[in-house]
Amino acid sequence: MGKVYVFDHPLIQHKLTYIRDKNTGTKEFRELVDEVATLMAFEITRDLPLEEVEIETPVGKATSKTIAGKKVALVPILRAGLGMVDGMLKIIPAAKVGHVGLYRDPETLTPVEYYVKLPTDVEEREFIVVDPMLATGGSAVDAISAIKKRGAKNIKFMCLVAAPEGVKAVEEAHPDVDIFIAALDEKLNDHGYIVPGLGDAGDRLFGTK
Ligand code: PRP
Ligand code: URA
């Protein structure tokens, strides 16, 4: 079974409080999601493999470390996952970015796939799938399946707010995938929204309704 990590870093928790607040407007919401994504990227990349390289400093030869292999690929789930990409790229600037387009049918709550584009060398990369919300888990489960179907072997999932139902769904469908969360909330309501959550992440990021 994959591991579930809930980030308890005070800066992440502080910023998440303002992200949740219904009085936070679009501009500030976007900025805060971007900042939290940077902080989460720092934590999620903690175990990236390193290799030793020989370099010369202005003073002499040194053996030092760089990230080994084909680096990271970020995959936001459209739309709301887009709000987390720039923040992550601030500290993983060489990462490639793929996209998976899914929307949740408002009646059935099941995800509908409309776009998948991934970087090359899928089998050698470490994928981080990002979406602010893990609610029923349908979108995350299908996005991860779409990436696996194209050959990905190494996948993590990262979100801001998760419901227990969503965590369970990802764990059951993809037991090899570790899940990284800023907050694990109480439950889903009858419309599949996370309670207390933060509302509709896509609408709050892009100012739609
Ligand atoms: C939201 C959210 C997730 C999904 C989570 O997207 O960004 O992708 O719902 O719900 P689930 O875990 O029950 O699948 P939405 O479908 O509203 O699309 P959008 O990002 O285009 O607004
Ligand atoms: N999608 C959202 O944007 N918010 C939720 O609470 C659930 C799904």
mmCIF file of C-alpha atoms and ligand atoms in Angstrom:
data_model
loop_
_atom_site.group_PDB
_atom_site.id
_atom_site.type_symbol
_atom_site.label_atom_id
_atom_site.label_comp_id
_atom_site.label_asym_id
_atom_site.label_seq_id
_atom_site.Cartn_x
_atom_site.Cartn_y
_atom_site.Cartn_z
ATOM 1 C CA MET A 1 0.000 0.000 0.000
ATOM 2 C CA GLY A 2 1.243 3.515 -0.833
ATOM 3 C CA LYS A 3 2.042 5.866 2.025
ATOM 4 C CA VAL A 4 -0.058 8.919 2.878
ATOM 5 C CA TYR A 5 1.824 12.022 4.035
ATOM 6 C CA VAL A 6 -0.027 14.982 5.546
ATOM 7 C CA PHE A 7 2.263 18.014 5.591
ATOM 8 C CA ASP A 8 2.130 19.715 8.955
ATOM 9 C CA HIS A 9 4.614 22.491 8.149
ATOM 10 C CA PRO A 10 3.362 25.695 9.824
ATOM 11 C CA LEU A 11 3.773 27.787 6.666
ATOM 12 C CA ILE A 12 1.693 25.341 4.661
ATOM 13 C CA GLN A 13 -1.007 25.204 7.336
ATOM 14 C CA HIS A 14 -1.067 29.008 7.711
ATOM 15 C CA LYS A 15 -1.444 29.648 3.985
ATOM 16 C CA LEU A 16 -4.054 26.917 3.647
ATOM 17 C CA THR A 17 -6.238 28.705 6.203
ATOM 18 C CA TYR A 18 -6.420 31.758 3.905
ATOM 19 C CA ILE A 19 -6.949 29.551 0.843
ATOM 20 C CA ARG A 20 -9.983 27.990 2.561
ATOM 21 C CA ASP A 21 -11.445 31.337 3.656
ATOM 22 C CA LYS A 22 -14.416 32.259 1.449
ATOM 23 C CA ASN A 23 -13.466 35.939 1.714
ATOM 24 C CA THR A 24 -10.148 35.348 -0.076
ATOM 25 C CA GLY A 25 -10.496 36.713 -3.623
ATOM 26 C CA THR A 26 -9.175 35.250 -6.880
ATOM 27 C CA LYS A 27 -5.859 37.124 -6.949
ATOM 28 C CA GLU A 28 -4.874 36.201 -3.416
ATOM 29 C CA PHE A 29 -6.218 32.653 -3.790
ATOM 30 C CA ARG A 30 -3.992 32.129 -6.843
ATOM 31 C CA GLU A 31 -0.939 33.558 -5.090
ATOM 32 C CA LEU A 32 -1.464 31.389 -2.013
ATOM 33 C CA VAL A 33 -1.969 28.191 -4.027
ATOM 34 C CA ASP A 34 1.237 29.018 -5.896
ATOM 35 C CA GLU A 35 3.147 29.527 -2.621
ATOM 36 C CA VAL A 36 1.835 26.343 -1.006
ATOM 37 C CA ALA A 37 2.705 24.380 -4.154
ATOM 38 C CA THR A 38 6.312 25.615 -3.850
ATOM 39 C CA LEU A 39 6.500 24.522 -0.217
ATOM 40 C CA MET A 40 4.934 21.132 -0.963
ATOM 41 C CA ALA A 41 7.309 20.601 -3.893
ATOM 42 C CA PHE A 42 10.209 21.097 -1.501
ATOM 43 C CA GLU A 43 8.880 18.337 0.773
ATOM 44 C CA ILE A 44 7.802 15.914 -1.960
ATOM 45 C CA THR A 45 11.216 15.930 -3.652
ATOM 46 C CA ARG A 46 13.011 14.979 -0.422
ATOM 47 C CA ASP A 47 13.844 11.450 -1.680
ATOM 48 C CA LEU A 48 14.933 12.217 -5.256
ATOM 49 C CA PRO A 49 17.982 10.087 -6.066
ATOM 50 C CA LEU A 50 21.348 11.852 -6.196
ATOM 51 C CA GLU A 51 24.583 11.001 -7.974
ATOM 52 C CA GLU A 52 28.114 12.236 -7.418
ATOM 53 C CA VAL A 53 29.792 14.472 -9.984
ATOM 54 C CA GLU A 54 33.283 15.928 -10.187
ATOM 55 C CA ILE A 55 33.457 19.713 -10.471
ATOM 56 C CA GLU A 56 36.020 22.432 -10.027
ATOM 57 C CA THR A 57 35.267 25.304 -7.711
ATOM 58 C CA PRO A 58 37.326 28.500 -7.990
ATOM 59 C CA VAL A 59 39.466 26.991 -5.215
ATOM 60 C CA GLY A 60 39.917 23.349 -6.272
ATOM 61 C CA LYS A 61 38.406 20.001 -7.316
ATOM 62 C CA ALA A 62 35.300 18.760 -5.515
ATOM 63 C CA THR A 63 33.013 15.764 -5.564
ATOM 64 C CA SER A 64 29.466 17.044 -5.263
ATOM 65 C CA LYS A 65 25.894 15.832 -5.903
ATOM 66 C CA THR A 66 23.257 16.384 -8.571
ATOM 67 C CA ILE A 67 19.852 14.822 -9.109
ATOM 68 C CA ALA A 68 20.308 11.511 -10.921
ATOM 69 C CA GLY A 69 18.559 10.279 -14.023
ATOM 70 C CA LYS A 70 15.747 11.728 -16.059
ATOM 71 C CA LYS A 71 14.298 14.269 -13.727
ATOM 72 C CA VAL A 72 10.789 14.971 -12.674
ATOM 73 C CA ALA A 73 7.615 15.359 -14.738
ATOM 74 C CA LEU A 74 4.718 17.328 -13.257
ATOM 75 C CA VAL A 75 1.222 16.463 -14.442
ATOM 76 C CA PRO A 76 -1.529 18.884 -13.435
ATOM 77 C CA ILE A 77 -5.090 17.618 -13.759
ATOM 78 C CA LEU A 78 -6.884 20.328 -15.759
ATOM 79 C CA ARG A 79 -8.082 22.798 -14.865
ATOM 80 C CA ALA A 80 -7.380 23.368 -11.216
ATOM 81 C CA GLY A 81 -4.055 21.510 -11.151
ATOM 82 C CA LEU A 82 -2.628 24.276 -13.363
ATOM 83 C CA GLY A 83 -2.663 26.592 -10.360
ATOM 84 C CA MET A 84 0.044 24.499 -8.700
ATOM 85 C CA VAL A 85 2.497 24.155 -11.597
ATOM 86 C CA ASP A 86 4.343 27.485 -11.561
ATOM 87 C CA GLY A 87 4.911 27.279 -7.814
ATOM 88 C CA MET A 88 6.491 23.845 -8.203
ATOM 89 C CA LEU A 89 8.607 24.918 -11.175
ATOM 90 C CA LYS A 90 10.148 27.666 -9.042
ATOM 91 C CA ILE A 91 12.194 25.027 -7.262
ATOM 92 C CA ILE A 92 12.172 22.222 -9.882
ATOM 93 C CA PRO A 93 12.763 24.411 -12.940
ATOM 94 C CA ALA A 94 14.014 21.575 -15.163
ATOM 95 C CA ALA A 95 10.867 19.505 -14.669
ATOM 96 C CA LYS A 96 8.873 18.599 -17.763
ATOM 97 C CA VAL A 97 5.138 19.250 -17.639
ATOM 98 C CA GLY A 98 2.459 16.913 -18.998
ATOM 99 C CA HIS A 99 -1.287 17.521 -18.847
ATOM 100 C CA VAL A 100 -4.307 15.349 -18.166
ATOM 101 C CA GLY A 101 -7.678 16.954 -18.889
ATOM 102 C CA LEU A 102 -10.608 15.618 -16.877
ATOM 103 C CA TYR A 103 -13.810 17.137 -15.640
ATOM 104 C CA ARG A 104 -16.238 15.707 -13.175
ATOM 105 C CA ASP A 105 -19.725 15.188 -14.577
ATOM 106 C CA PRO A 106 -21.890 17.206 -12.171
ATOM 107 C CA GLU A 107 -24.679 14.601 -12.209
ATOM 108 C CA THR A 108 -22.777 11.330 -11.944
ATOM 109 C CA LEU A 109 -19.588 12.773 -10.330
ATOM 110 C CA THR A 110 -17.579 10.469 -12.604
ATOM 111 C CA PRO A 111 -14.594 11.959 -14.454
ATOM 112 C CA VAL A 112 -14.637 12.488 -18.217
ATOM 113 C CA GLU A 113 -11.203 12.475 -19.917
ATOM 114 C CA TYR A 114 -10.685 15.023 -22.709
ATOM 115 C CA TYR A 115 -6.903 15.474 -23.046
ATOM 116 C CA VAL A 116 -3.644 13.642 -22.285
ATOM 117 C CA LYS A 117 -0.176 14.835 -23.306
ATOM 118 C CA LEU A 118 2.957 13.610 -21.530
ATOM 119 C CA PRO A 119 6.677 14.272 -21.935
ATOM 120 C CA THR A 120 8.925 11.707 -23.637
ATOM 121 C CA ASP A 121 10.816 8.936 -21.822
ATOM 122 C CA VAL A 122 7.785 8.215 -19.667
ATOM 123 C CA GLU A 123 9.238 5.014 -18.186
ATOM 124 C CA GLU A 124 12.312 6.732 -16.780
ATOM 125 C CA ARG A 125 10.678 9.725 -15.140
ATOM 126 C CA GLU A 126 9.339 10.403 -11.708
ATOM 127 C CA PHE A 127 5.782 11.738 -12.178
ATOM 128 C CA ILE A 128 4.069 14.044 -9.708
ATOM 129 C CA VAL A 129 0.350 14.324 -10.474
ATOM 130 C CA VAL A 130 -1.095 17.513 -8.963
ATOM 131 C CA ASP A 131 -4.624 18.706 -8.272
ATOM 132 C CA PRO A 132 -5.776 20.911 -5.393
ATOM 133 C CA MET A 133 -8.690 18.574 -4.561
ATOM 134 C CA LEU A 134 -8.991 14.838 -3.913
ATOM 135 C CA ALA A 135 -12.735 14.396 -3.335
ATOM 136 C CA THR A 136 -14.328 11.106 -4.469
ATOM 137 C CA GLY A 137 -10.921 10.264 -5.953
ATOM 138 C CA GLY A 138 -12.378 9.526 -9.390
ATOM 139 C CA SER A 139 -10.298 12.185 -11.162
ATOM 140 C CA ALA A 140 -7.026 11.231 -9.476
ATOM 141 C CA VAL A 141 -7.594 7.502 -10.051
ATOM 142 C CA ASP A 142 -8.329 8.042 -13.760
ATOM 143 C CA ALA A 143 -5.466 10.529 -14.259
ATOM 144 C CA ILE A 144 -2.984 8.108 -12.699
ATOM 145 C CA SER A 145 -4.391 5.260 -14.843
ATOM 146 C CA ALA A 146 -3.985 7.395 -17.983
ATOM 147 C CA ILE A 147 -0.326 8.003 -17.141
ATOM 148 C CA LYS A 148 0.330 4.357 -16.263
ATOM 149 C CA LYS A 149 -1.321 3.269 -19.534
ATOM 150 C CA ARG A 150 1.375 5.276 -21.341
ATOM 151 C CA GLY A 151 4.170 3.517 -19.485
ATOM 152 C CA ALA A 152 4.838 5.502 -16.297
ATOM 153 C CA LYS A 153 6.298 3.402 -13.484
ATOM 154 C CA ASN A 154 6.988 5.924 -10.759
ATOM 155 C CA ILE A 155 4.085 8.182 -9.724
ATOM 156 C CA LYS A 156 3.250 10.364 -6.718
ATOM 157 C CA PHE A 157 0.019 12.264 -6.153
ATOM 158 C CA MET A 158 -0.055 15.669 -4.477
ATOM 159 C CA CYS A 159 -3.064 17.771 -3.466
ATOM 160 C CA LEU A 160 -4.018 20.537 -1.076
ATOM 161 C CA VAL A 161 -7.178 19.112 0.487
ATOM 162 C CA ALA A 162 -8.325 15.493 0.516
ATOM 163 C CA ALA A 163 -11.403 13.661 1.743
ATOM 164 C CA PRO A 164 -10.967 10.220 3.339
ATOM 165 C CA GLU A 165 -13.077 8.753 0.496
ATOM 166 C CA GLY A 166 -10.613 10.032 -2.108
ATOM 167 C CA VAL A 167 -7.564 8.770 -0.257
ATOM 168 C CA LYS A 168 -9.161 5.315 0.015
ATOM 169 C CA ALA A 169 -10.044 5.281 -3.694
ATOM 170 C CA VAL A 170 -6.472 6.099 -4.764
ATOM 171 C CA GLU A 171 -4.990 3.632 -2.277
ATOM 172 C CA GLU A 172 -7.226 0.841 -3.581
ATOM 173 C CA ALA A 173 -6.788 1.577 -7.297
ATOM 174 C CA HIS A 174 -3.076 2.479 -7.163
ATOM 175 C CA PRO A 175 -1.391 0.912 -4.115
ATOM 176 C CA ASP A 176 2.041 1.794 -5.539
ATOM 177 C CA VAL A 177 1.336 5.562 -5.457
ATOM 178 C CA ASP A 178 2.273 7.670 -2.422
ATOM 179 C CA ILE A 179 -0.157 10.503 -1.612
ATOM 180 C CA PHE A 180 0.965 13.928 -0.325
ATOM 181 C CA ILE A 181 -1.667 16.170 1.239
ATOM 182 C CA ALA A 182 -1.692 19.568 2.952
ATOM 183 C CA ALA A 183 -4.898 18.727 4.867
ATOM 184 C CA LEU A 184 -7.063 15.647 5.319
ATOM 185 C CA ASP A 185 -10.631 16.874 5.823
ATOM 186 C CA GLU A 186 -13.674 15.310 7.416
ATOM 187 C CA LYS A 187 -15.962 14.087 4.615
ATOM 188 C CA LEU A 188 -17.773 14.731 1.340
ATOM 189 C CA ASN A 189 -21.183 16.395 1.186
ATOM 190 C CA ASP A 190 -24.085 15.142 -0.959
ATOM 191 C CA HIS A 191 -22.724 17.009 -4.008
ATOM 192 C CA GLY A 192 -19.280 15.441 -3.700
ATOM 193 C CA TYR A 193 -17.673 18.586 -2.256
ATOM 194 C CA ILE A 194 -15.083 18.298 0.480
ATOM 195 C CA VAL A 195 -16.250 19.495 3.914
ATOM 196 C CA PRO A 196 -14.994 21.928 5.090
ATOM 197 C CA GLY A 197 -12.716 22.048 2.015
ATOM 198 C CA LEU A 198 -12.283 25.259 0.086
ATOM 199 C CA GLY A 199 -15.163 25.162 -2.389
ATOM 200 C CA ASP A 200 -14.673 24.686 -6.130
ATOM 201 C CA ALA A 201 -10.932 24.979 -6.693
ATOM 202 C CA GLY A 202 -11.191 25.626 -10.451
ATOM 203 C CA ASP A 203 -13.786 28.354 -10.034
ATOM 204 C CA ARG A 204 -11.856 30.059 -7.245
ATOM 205 C CA LEU A 205 -8.588 29.945 -9.229
ATOM 206 C CA PHE A 206 -9.994 31.152 -12.515
ATOM 207 C CA GLY A 207 -12.836 33.359 -11.308
ATOM 208 C CA THR A 208 -15.553 31.301 -13.014
ATOM 209 C CA LYS A 209 -18.816 30.016 -11.580
HETATM 210 C C1 PRP B 1 -12.223 19.222 -9.457
HETATM 211 C C2 PRP B 1 -10.844 19.096 -8.859
HETATM 212 C C3 PRP B 1 -10.495 17.670 -9.160
HETATM 213 C C4 PRP B 1 -11.827 16.973 -9.030
HETATM 214 C C5 PRP B 1 -11.867 16.269 -7.711
HETATM 215 O O1 PRP B 1 -12.154 19.400 -10.822
HETATM 216 O O2 PRP B 1 -9.918 20.025 -9.367
HETATM 217 O O3 PRP B 1 -9.952 17.465 -10.444
HETATM 218 O O4 PRP B 1 -12.827 17.995 -9.081
HETATM 219 O O5 PRP B 1 -13.034 15.534 -7.582
HETATM 220 P P1 PRP B 1 -13.058 13.946 -7.532
HETATM 221 O O6 PRP B 1 -11.964 13.531 -6.583
HETATM 222 O O7 PRP B 1 -14.421 13.659 -6.982
HETATM 223 O O8 PRP B 1 -12.860 13.429 -8.913
HETATM 224 P P2 PRP B 1 -13.449 19.623 -11.746
HETATM 225 O O9 PRP B 1 -13.956 18.302 -12.209
HETATM 226 O O10 PRP B 1 -14.413 20.511 -11.033
HETATM 227 O O11 PRP B 1 -12.860 20.307 -13.026
HETATM 228 P P3 PRP B 1 -12.119 21.725 -13.198
HETATM 229 O O12 PRP B 1 -10.770 21.612 -12.548
HETATM 230 O O13 PRP B 1 -12.029 21.855 -14.671
HETATM 231 O O14 PRP B 1 -12.973 22.787 -12.554
HETATM 232 N N1 URA B 2 -13.794 19.627 -6.627
HETATM 233 C C1 URA B 2 -13.582 20.837 -6.050
HETATM 234 O O1 URA B 2 -13.109 21.773 -6.704
HETATM 235 N N2 URA B 2 -13.889 20.977 -4.760
HETATM 236 C C2 URA B 2 -14.385 19.967 -4.019
HETATM 237 O O2 URA B 2 -14.641 20.159 -2.811
HETATM 238 C C3 URA B 2 -14.607 18.720 -4.639
HETATM 239 C C4 URA B 2 -14.287 18.574 -5.949
#
